[in-house]
mmCIF file of C-alpha atoms and ligand atoms in Angstrom:
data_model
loop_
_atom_site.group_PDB
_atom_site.id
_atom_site.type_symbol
_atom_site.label_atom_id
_atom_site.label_comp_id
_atom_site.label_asym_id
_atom_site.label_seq_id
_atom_site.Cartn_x
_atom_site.Cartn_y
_atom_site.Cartn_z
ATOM 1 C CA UNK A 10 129.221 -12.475 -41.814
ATOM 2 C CA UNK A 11 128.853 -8.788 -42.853
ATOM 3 C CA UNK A 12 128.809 -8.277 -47.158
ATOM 4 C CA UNK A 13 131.230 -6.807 -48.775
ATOM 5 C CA UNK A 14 129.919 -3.160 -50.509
ATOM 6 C CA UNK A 15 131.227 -1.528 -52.990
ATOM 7 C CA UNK A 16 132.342 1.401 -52.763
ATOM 8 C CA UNK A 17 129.586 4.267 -55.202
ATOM 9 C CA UNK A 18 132.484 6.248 -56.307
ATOM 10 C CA UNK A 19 135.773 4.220 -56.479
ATOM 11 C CA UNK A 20 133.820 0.810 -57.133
ATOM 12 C CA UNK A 21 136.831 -0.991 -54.505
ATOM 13 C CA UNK A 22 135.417 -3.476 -52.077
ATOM 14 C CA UNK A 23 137.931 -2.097 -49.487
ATOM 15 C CA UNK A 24 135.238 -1.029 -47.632
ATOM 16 C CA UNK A 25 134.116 -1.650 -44.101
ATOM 17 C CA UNK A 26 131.144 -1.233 -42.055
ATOM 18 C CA UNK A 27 131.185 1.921 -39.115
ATOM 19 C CA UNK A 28 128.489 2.149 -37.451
ATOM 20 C CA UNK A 29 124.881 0.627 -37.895
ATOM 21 C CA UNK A 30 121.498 2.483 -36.812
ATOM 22 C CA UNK A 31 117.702 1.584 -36.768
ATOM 23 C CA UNK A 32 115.181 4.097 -37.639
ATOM 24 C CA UNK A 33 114.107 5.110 -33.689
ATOM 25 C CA UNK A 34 117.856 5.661 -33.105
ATOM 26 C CA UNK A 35 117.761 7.824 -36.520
ATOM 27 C CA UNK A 36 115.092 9.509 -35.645
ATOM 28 C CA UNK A 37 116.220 10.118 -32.104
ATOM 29 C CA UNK A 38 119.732 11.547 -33.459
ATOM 30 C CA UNK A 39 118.384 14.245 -36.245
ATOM 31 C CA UNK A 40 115.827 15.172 -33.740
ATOM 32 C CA UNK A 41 117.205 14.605 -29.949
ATOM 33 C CA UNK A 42 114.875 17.384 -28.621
ATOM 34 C CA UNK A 43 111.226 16.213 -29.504
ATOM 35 C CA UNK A 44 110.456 12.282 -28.701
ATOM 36 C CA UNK A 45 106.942 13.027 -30.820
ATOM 37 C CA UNK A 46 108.842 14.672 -33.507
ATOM 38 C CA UNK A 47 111.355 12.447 -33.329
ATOM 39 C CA UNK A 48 108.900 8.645 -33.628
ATOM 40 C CA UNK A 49 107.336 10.634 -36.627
ATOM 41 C CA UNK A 50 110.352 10.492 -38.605
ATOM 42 C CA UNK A 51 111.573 7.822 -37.338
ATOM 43 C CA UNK A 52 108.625 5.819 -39.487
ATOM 44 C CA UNK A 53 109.459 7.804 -42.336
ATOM 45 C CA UNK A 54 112.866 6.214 -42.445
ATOM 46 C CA UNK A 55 111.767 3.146 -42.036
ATOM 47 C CA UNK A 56 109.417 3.290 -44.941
ATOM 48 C CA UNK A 57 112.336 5.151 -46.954
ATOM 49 C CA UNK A 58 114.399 1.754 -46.246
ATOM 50 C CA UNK A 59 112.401 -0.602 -46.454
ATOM 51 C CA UNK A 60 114.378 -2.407 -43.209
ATOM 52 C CA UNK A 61 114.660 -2.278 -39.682
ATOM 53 C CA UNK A 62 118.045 -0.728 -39.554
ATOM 54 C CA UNK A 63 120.855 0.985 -42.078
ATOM 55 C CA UNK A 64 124.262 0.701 -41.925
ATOM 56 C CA UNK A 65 127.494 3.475 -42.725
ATOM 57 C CA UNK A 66 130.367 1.820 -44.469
ATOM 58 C CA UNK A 67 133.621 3.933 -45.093
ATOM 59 C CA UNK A 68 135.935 2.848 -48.221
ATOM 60 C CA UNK A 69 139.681 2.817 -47.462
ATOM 61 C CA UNK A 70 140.712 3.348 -51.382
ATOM 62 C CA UNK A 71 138.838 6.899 -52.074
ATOM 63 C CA UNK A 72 137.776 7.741 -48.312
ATOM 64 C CA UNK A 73 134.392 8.403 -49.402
ATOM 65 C CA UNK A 74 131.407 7.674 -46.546
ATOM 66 C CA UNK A 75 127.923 5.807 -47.452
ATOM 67 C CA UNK A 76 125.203 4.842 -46.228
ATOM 68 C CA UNK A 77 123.602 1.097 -46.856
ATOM 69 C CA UNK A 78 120.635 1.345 -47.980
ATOM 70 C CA UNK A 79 121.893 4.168 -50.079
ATOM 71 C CA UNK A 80 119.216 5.992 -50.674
ATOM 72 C CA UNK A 81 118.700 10.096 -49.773
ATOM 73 C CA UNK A 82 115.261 11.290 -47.776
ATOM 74 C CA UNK A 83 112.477 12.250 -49.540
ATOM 75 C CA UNK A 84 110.299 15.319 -49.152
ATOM 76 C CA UNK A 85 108.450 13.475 -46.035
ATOM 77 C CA UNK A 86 110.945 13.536 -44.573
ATOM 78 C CA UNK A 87 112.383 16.662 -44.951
ATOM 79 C CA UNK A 88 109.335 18.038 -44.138
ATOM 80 C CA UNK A 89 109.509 16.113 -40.586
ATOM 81 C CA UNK A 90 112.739 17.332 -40.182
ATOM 82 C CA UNK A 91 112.160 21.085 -40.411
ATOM 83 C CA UNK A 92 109.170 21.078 -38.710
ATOM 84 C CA UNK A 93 109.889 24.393 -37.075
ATOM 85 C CA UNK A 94 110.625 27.656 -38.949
ATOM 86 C CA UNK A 95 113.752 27.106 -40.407
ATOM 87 C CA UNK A 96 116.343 30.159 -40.810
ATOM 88 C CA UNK A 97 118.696 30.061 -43.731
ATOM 89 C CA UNK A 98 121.960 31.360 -42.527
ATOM 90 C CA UNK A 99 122.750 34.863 -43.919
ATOM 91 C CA UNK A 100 126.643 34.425 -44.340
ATOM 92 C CA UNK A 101 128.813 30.982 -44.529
ATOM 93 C CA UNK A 102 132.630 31.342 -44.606
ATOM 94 C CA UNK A 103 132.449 28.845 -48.177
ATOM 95 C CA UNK A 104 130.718 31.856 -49.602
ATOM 96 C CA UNK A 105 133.723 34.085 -48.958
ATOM 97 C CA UNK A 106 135.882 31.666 -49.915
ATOM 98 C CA UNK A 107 133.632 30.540 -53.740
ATOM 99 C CA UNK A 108 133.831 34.459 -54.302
ATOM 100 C CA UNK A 109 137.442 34.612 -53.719
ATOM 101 C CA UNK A 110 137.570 31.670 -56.473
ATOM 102 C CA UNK A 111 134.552 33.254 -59.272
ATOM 103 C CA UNK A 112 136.546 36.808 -58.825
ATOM 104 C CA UNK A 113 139.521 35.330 -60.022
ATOM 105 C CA UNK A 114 138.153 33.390 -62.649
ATOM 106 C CA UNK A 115 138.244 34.216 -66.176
ATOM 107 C CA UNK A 116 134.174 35.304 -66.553
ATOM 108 C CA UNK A 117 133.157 36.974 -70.283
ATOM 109 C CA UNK A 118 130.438 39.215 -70.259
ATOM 110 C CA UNK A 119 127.704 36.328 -70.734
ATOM 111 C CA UNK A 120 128.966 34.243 -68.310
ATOM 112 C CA UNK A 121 125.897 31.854 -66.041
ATOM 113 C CA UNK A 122 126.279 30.891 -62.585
ATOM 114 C CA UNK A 123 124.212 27.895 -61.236
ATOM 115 C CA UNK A 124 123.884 27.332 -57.523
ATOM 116 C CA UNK A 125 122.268 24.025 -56.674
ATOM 117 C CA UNK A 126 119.943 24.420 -53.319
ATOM 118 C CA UNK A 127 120.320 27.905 -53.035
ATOM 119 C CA UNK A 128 118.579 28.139 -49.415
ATOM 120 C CA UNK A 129 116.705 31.743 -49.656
ATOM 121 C CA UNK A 130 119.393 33.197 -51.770
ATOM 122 C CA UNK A 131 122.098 34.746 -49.706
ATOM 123 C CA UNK A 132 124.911 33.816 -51.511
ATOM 124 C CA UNK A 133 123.631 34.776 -55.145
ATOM 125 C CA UNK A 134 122.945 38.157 -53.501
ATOM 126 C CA UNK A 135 126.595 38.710 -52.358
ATOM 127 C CA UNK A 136 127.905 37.053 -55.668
ATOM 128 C CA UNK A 137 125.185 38.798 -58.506
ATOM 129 C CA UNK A 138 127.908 41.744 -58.652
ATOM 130 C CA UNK A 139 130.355 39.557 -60.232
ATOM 131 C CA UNK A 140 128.303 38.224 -62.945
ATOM 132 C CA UNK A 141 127.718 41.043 -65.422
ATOM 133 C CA UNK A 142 124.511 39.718 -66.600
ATOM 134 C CA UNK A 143 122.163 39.478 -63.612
ATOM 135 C CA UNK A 144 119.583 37.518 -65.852
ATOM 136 C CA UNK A 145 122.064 34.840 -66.211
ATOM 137 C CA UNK A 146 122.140 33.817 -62.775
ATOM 138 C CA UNK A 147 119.889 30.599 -61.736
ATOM 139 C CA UNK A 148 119.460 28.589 -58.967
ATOM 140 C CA UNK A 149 117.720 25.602 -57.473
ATOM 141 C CA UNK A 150 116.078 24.839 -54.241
ATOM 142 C CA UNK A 151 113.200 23.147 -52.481
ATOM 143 C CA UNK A 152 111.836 24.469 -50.278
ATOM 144 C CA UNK A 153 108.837 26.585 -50.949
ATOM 145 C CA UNK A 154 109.420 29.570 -48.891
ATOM 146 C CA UNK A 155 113.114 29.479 -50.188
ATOM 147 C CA UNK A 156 112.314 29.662 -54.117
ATOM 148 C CA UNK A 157 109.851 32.655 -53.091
ATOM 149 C CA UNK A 158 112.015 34.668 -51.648
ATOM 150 C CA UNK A 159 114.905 33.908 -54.381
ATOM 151 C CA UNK A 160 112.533 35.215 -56.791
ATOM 152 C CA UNK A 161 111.853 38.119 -55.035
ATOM 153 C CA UNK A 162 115.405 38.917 -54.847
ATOM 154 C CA UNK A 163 115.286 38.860 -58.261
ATOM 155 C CA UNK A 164 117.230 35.332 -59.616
ATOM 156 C CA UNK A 165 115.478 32.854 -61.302
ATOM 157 C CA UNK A 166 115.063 29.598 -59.309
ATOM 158 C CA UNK A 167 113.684 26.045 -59.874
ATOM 159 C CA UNK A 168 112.163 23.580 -57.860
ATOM 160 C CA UNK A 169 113.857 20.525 -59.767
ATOM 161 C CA UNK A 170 116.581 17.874 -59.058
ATOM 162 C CA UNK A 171 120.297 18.075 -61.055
ATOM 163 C CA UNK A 172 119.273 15.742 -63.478
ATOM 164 C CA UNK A 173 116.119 17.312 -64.435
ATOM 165 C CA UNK A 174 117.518 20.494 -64.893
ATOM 166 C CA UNK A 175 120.230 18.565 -66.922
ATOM 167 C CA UNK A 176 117.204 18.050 -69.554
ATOM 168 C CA UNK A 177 116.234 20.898 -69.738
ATOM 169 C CA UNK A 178 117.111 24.323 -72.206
ATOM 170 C CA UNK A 179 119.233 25.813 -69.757
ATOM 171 C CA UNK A 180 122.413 27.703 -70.785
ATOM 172 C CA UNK A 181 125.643 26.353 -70.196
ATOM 173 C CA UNK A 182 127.247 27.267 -66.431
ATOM 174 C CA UNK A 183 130.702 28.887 -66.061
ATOM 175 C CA UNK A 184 130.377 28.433 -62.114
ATOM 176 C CA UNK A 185 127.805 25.804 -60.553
ATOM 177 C CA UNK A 186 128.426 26.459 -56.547
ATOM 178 C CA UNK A 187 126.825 23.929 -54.358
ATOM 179 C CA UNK A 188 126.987 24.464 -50.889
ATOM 180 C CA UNK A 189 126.163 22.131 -48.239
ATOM 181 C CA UNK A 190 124.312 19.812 -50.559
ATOM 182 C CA UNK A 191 126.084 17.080 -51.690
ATOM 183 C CA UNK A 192 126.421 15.167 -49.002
ATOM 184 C CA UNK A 193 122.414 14.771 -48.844
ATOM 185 C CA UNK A 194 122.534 13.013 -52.290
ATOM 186 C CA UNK A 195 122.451 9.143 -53.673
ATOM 187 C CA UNK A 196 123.687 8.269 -57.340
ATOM 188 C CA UNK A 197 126.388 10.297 -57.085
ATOM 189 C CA UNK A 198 127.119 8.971 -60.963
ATOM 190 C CA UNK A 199 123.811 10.680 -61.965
ATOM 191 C CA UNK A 200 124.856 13.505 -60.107
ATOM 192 C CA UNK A 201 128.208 14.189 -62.188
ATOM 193 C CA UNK A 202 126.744 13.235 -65.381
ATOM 194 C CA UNK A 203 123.788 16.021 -64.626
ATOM 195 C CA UNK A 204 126.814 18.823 -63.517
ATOM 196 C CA UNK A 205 128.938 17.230 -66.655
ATOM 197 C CA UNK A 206 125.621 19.051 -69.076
ATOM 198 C CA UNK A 207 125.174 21.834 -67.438
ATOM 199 C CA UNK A 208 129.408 22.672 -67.691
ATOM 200 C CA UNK A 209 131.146 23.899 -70.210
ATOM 201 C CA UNK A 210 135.011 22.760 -70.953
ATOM 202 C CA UNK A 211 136.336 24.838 -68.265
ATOM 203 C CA UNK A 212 133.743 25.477 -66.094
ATOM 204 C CA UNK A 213 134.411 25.465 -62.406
ATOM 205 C CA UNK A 214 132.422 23.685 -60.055
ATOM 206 C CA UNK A 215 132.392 24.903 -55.984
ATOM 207 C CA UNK A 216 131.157 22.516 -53.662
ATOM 208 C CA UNK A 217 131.299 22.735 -49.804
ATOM 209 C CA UNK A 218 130.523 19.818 -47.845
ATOM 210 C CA UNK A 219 131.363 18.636 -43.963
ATOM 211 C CA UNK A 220 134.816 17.717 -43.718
ATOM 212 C CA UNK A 221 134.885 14.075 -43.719
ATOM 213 C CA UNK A 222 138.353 13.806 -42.530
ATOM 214 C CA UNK A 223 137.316 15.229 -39.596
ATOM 215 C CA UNK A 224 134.151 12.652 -39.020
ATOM 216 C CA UNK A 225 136.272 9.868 -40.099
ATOM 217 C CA UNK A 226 138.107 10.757 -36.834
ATOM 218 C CA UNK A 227 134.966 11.508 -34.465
ATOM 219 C CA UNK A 228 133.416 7.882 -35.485
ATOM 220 C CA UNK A 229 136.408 6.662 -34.512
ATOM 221 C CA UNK A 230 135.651 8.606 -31.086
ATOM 222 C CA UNK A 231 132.021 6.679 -31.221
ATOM 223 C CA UNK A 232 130.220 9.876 -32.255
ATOM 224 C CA UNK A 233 128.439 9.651 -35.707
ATOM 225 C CA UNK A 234 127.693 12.752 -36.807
ATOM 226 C CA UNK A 235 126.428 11.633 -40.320
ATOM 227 C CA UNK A 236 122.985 10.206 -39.743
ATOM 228 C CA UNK A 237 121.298 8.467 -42.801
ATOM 229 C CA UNK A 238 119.079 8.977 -44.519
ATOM 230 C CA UNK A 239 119.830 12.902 -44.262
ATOM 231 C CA UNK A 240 123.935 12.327 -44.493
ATOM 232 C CA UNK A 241 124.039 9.664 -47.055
ATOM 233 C CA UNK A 242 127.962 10.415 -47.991
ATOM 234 C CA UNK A 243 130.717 11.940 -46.316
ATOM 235 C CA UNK A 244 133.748 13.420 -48.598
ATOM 236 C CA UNK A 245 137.234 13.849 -48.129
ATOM 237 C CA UNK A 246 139.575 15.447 -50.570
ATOM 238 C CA UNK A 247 140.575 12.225 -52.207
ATOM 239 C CA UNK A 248 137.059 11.290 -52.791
ATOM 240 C CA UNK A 249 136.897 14.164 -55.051
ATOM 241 C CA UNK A 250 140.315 13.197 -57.224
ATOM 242 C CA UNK A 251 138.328 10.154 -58.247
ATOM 243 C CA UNK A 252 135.004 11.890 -58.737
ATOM 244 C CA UNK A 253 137.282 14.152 -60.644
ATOM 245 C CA UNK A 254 138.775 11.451 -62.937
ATOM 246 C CA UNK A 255 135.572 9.665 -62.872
ATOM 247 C CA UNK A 256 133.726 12.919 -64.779
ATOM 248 C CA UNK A 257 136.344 14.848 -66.162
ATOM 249 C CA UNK A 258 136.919 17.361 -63.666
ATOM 250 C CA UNK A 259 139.944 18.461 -62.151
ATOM 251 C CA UNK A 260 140.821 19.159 -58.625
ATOM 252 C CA UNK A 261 141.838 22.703 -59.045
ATOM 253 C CA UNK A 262 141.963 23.108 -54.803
ATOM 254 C CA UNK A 263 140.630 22.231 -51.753
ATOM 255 C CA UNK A 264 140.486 24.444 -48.191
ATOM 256 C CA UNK A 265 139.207 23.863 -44.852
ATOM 257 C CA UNK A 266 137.472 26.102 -43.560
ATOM 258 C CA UNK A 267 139.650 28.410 -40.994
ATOM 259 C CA UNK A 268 138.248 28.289 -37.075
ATOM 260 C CA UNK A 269 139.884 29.235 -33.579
ATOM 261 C CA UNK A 270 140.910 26.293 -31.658
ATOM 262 C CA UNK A 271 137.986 27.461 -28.823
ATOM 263 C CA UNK A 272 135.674 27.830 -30.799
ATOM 264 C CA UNK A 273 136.263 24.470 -32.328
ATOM 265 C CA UNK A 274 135.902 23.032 -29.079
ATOM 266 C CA UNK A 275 132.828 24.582 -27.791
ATOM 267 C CA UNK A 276 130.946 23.331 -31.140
ATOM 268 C CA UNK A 277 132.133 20.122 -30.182
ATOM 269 C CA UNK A 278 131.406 19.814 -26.153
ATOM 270 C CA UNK A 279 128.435 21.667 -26.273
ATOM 271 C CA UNK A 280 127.006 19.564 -28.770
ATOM 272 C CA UNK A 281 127.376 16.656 -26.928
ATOM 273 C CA UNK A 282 126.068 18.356 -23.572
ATOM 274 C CA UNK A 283 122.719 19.445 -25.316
ATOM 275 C CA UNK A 284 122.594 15.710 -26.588
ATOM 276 C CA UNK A 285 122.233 14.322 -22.548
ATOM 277 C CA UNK A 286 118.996 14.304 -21.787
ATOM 278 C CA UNK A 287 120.388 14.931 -18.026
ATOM 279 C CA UNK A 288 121.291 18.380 -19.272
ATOM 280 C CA UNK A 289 118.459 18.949 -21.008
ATOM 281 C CA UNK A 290 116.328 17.973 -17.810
ATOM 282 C CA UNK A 291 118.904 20.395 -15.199
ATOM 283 C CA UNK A 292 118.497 23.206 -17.568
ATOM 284 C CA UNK A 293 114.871 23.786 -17.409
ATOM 285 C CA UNK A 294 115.738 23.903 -13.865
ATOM 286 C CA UNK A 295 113.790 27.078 -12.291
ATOM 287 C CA UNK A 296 117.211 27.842 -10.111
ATOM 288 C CA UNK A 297 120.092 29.586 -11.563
ATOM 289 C CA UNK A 298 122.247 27.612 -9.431
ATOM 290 C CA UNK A 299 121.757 24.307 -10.137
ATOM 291 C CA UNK A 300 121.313 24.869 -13.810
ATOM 292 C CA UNK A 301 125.331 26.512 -13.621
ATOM 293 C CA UNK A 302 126.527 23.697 -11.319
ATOM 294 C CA UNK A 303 125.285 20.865 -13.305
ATOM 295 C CA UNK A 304 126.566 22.579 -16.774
ATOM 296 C CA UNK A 305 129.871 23.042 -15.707
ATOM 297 C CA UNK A 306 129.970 19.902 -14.068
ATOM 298 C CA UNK A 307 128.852 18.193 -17.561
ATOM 299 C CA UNK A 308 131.237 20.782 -19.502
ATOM 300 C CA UNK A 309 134.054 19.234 -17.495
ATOM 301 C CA UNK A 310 133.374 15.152 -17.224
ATOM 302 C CA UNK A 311 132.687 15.606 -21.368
ATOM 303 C CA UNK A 312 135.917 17.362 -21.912
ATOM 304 C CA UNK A 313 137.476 14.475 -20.127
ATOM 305 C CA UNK A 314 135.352 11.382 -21.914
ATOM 306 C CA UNK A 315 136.587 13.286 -25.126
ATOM 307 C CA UNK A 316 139.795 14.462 -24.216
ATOM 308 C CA UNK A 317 141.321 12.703 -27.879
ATOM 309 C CA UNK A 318 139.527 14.857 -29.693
ATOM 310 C CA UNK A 319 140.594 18.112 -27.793
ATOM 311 C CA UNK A 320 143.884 17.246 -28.392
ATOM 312 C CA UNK A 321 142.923 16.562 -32.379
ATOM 313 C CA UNK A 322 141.007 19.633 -32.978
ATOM 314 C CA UNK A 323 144.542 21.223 -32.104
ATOM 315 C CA UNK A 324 145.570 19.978 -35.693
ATOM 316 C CA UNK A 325 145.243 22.221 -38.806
ATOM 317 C CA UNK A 326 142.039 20.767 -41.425
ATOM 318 C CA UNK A 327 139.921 20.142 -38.623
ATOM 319 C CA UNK A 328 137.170 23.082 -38.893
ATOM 320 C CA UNK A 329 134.080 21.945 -40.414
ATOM 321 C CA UNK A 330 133.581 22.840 -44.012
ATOM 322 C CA UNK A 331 135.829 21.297 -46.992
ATOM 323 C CA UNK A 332 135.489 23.242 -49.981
ATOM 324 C CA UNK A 333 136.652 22.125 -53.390
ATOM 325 C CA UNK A 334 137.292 23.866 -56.714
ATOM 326 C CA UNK A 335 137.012 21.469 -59.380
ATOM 327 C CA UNK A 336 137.039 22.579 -63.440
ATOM 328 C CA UNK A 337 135.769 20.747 -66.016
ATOM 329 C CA UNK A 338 138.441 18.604 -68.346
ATOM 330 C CA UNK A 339 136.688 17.821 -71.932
ATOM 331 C CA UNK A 340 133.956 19.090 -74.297
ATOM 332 C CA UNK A 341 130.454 18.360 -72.387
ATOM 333 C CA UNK A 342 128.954 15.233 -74.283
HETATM 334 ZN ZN1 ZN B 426 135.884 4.295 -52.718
#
């Protein structure tokens, strides 16, 4: 008989169990591309849970996505992970859409803005013009060739977790923007308490994470796209009205991010395709010919094996960010 979990954010036991991995498979998924690579992280996970194989439960009640064992990877396995030079992109479309929010926010001259894993500091560049007070921008992120280029670009930046910078003598934030992070984290309860500290009553709080609705609807296709331990929760917008009413924040708005249907589509196929390790094998063919035949070839027989989800990707919300605008409800404690 499979337990019962509880759900992290909405405590129901309406959950259920979508999918189950082992570490090779883990490894093999976040890494498809380098069996070496690949086993190396693979034992990393399995040190990380302390068991042969982790499960991803969905709960029915709040929508929210978890991983069992929940626990988020550690730096070994980050490190594994980006074992190549990693580029930061330059421009996201949640950027655009967090400035669109901050500009029409009601800033004072001393206002702070906090972005949590600010990657090499792209978006603090295109936001700094909007915060009067250019020393009053911070940011957090890990990796070591990210904080060094922040800091060149002039921001301060810390190498620490939420709840450590929750302890320490930082200002109050107006805007905390958090892109693309959230979704990597465990104790989401420390989490909020840690954002909770660092707001002010009316503070506004930006987070961008994969839309879950949409992975909700690929697992039910059989294709997991949130791999523990790196995904260890997937969001939806109703997640985020009980995190909201959990922590005193409230949902001010949520978007999806905008795409073309095509485009949409070729993310999706293509993905698959350069998951095959037929294709991967045909394309390192020396011949043009064979290396166009078989890719069209795959391009087609996928589109047909996933034919449900070209019809679903025809629906508005399906693009691949969700971004949510929450603001804080009471006086911090
Ligand atoms: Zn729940």
């Amino acid at each position: 008989m499979i337990a019962k979990r509880h759900c992290p954010v909405c405590n129901s036991t309406h959950t259920r169990r979508v999918f189950a991995l082992d570490p090779g498979l883990a490894g093999s998924m976040v890494i498809p591309d380098n069996p070496g690579q690949s086993l190396k992280i693979s034992k990393e996970i399995e040190s990380l849970w302390q068991s042969d194989h982790c499960e991803f439960y969905s709960c029915s009640q709040c929508r929210y996505g978890f991983a069992w064992p929940y626990t988020a990877g550690n730096m070994e396995i980050y490190s594994a992970l980006y074992y190549r030079a990693f580029s930061f992109p330059s421009d996201k479309w949640e950027y655009d859409r967090a400035i669109e929010i901050i500009s029409h926010a009601d800033l004072r001259a001393d206002s702070a803005l906090l972005e949590i894993g600010a990657g090499n500091g792209s978006f603090l560049e295109k936001v700094s013009p909007l915060i009067q007070d250019r020393n009053r921008i911070h940011s957090t992120e890990y990796s070591g060739p990210g904080v060094e280029e922040i800091q060149r670009k002039g921001f301060k930046c810390y190498s620490k977790s939420i709840s450590q910078l929750a302890e320490g003598d930082l200002p109050r934030f107006d805007v905390i923007c958090m892109f693309q992070v959230l979704e990597h984290m465990d104790d989401l309860d420390l989490v909020f308490q840690s954002l909770g500290k660092l707001g002010n009553r009316g503070s506004n709080l930006i987070v961008a994470v994969p839309n879950g609705t949409l992975r909700r609807f690929y697992d039910r296709m059989g294709v997991h796209l949130d791999v523990p331990p790196i995904h260890v929760g997937r969001f939806t917008p109703e997640t985020f009205q009980w995190l909201g009413k959990k922590h005193g924040w409230n949902v001010a708005g949520t978007s999806i991010e905008p795409q073309k249907y095509l485009f949409k589509v070729k993310k999706f196929v293509f993905d698959r395709y350069w998951r095959l390790r037929f294709s991967r094998r045909t394309e390192q063919s020396g011949q043009k010919l064979i290396v166009y035949f078989f890719r069209y070839l795959l391009v087609i027989l996928l589109s047909i094996r996933y034919m449900p989800v070209l019809i679903y990707l025809l629906l508005p919300g399906t693009g691949t960010s969700l971004l949510v605008h929450l603001q804080r409800l009471n006086e911090p404690r």
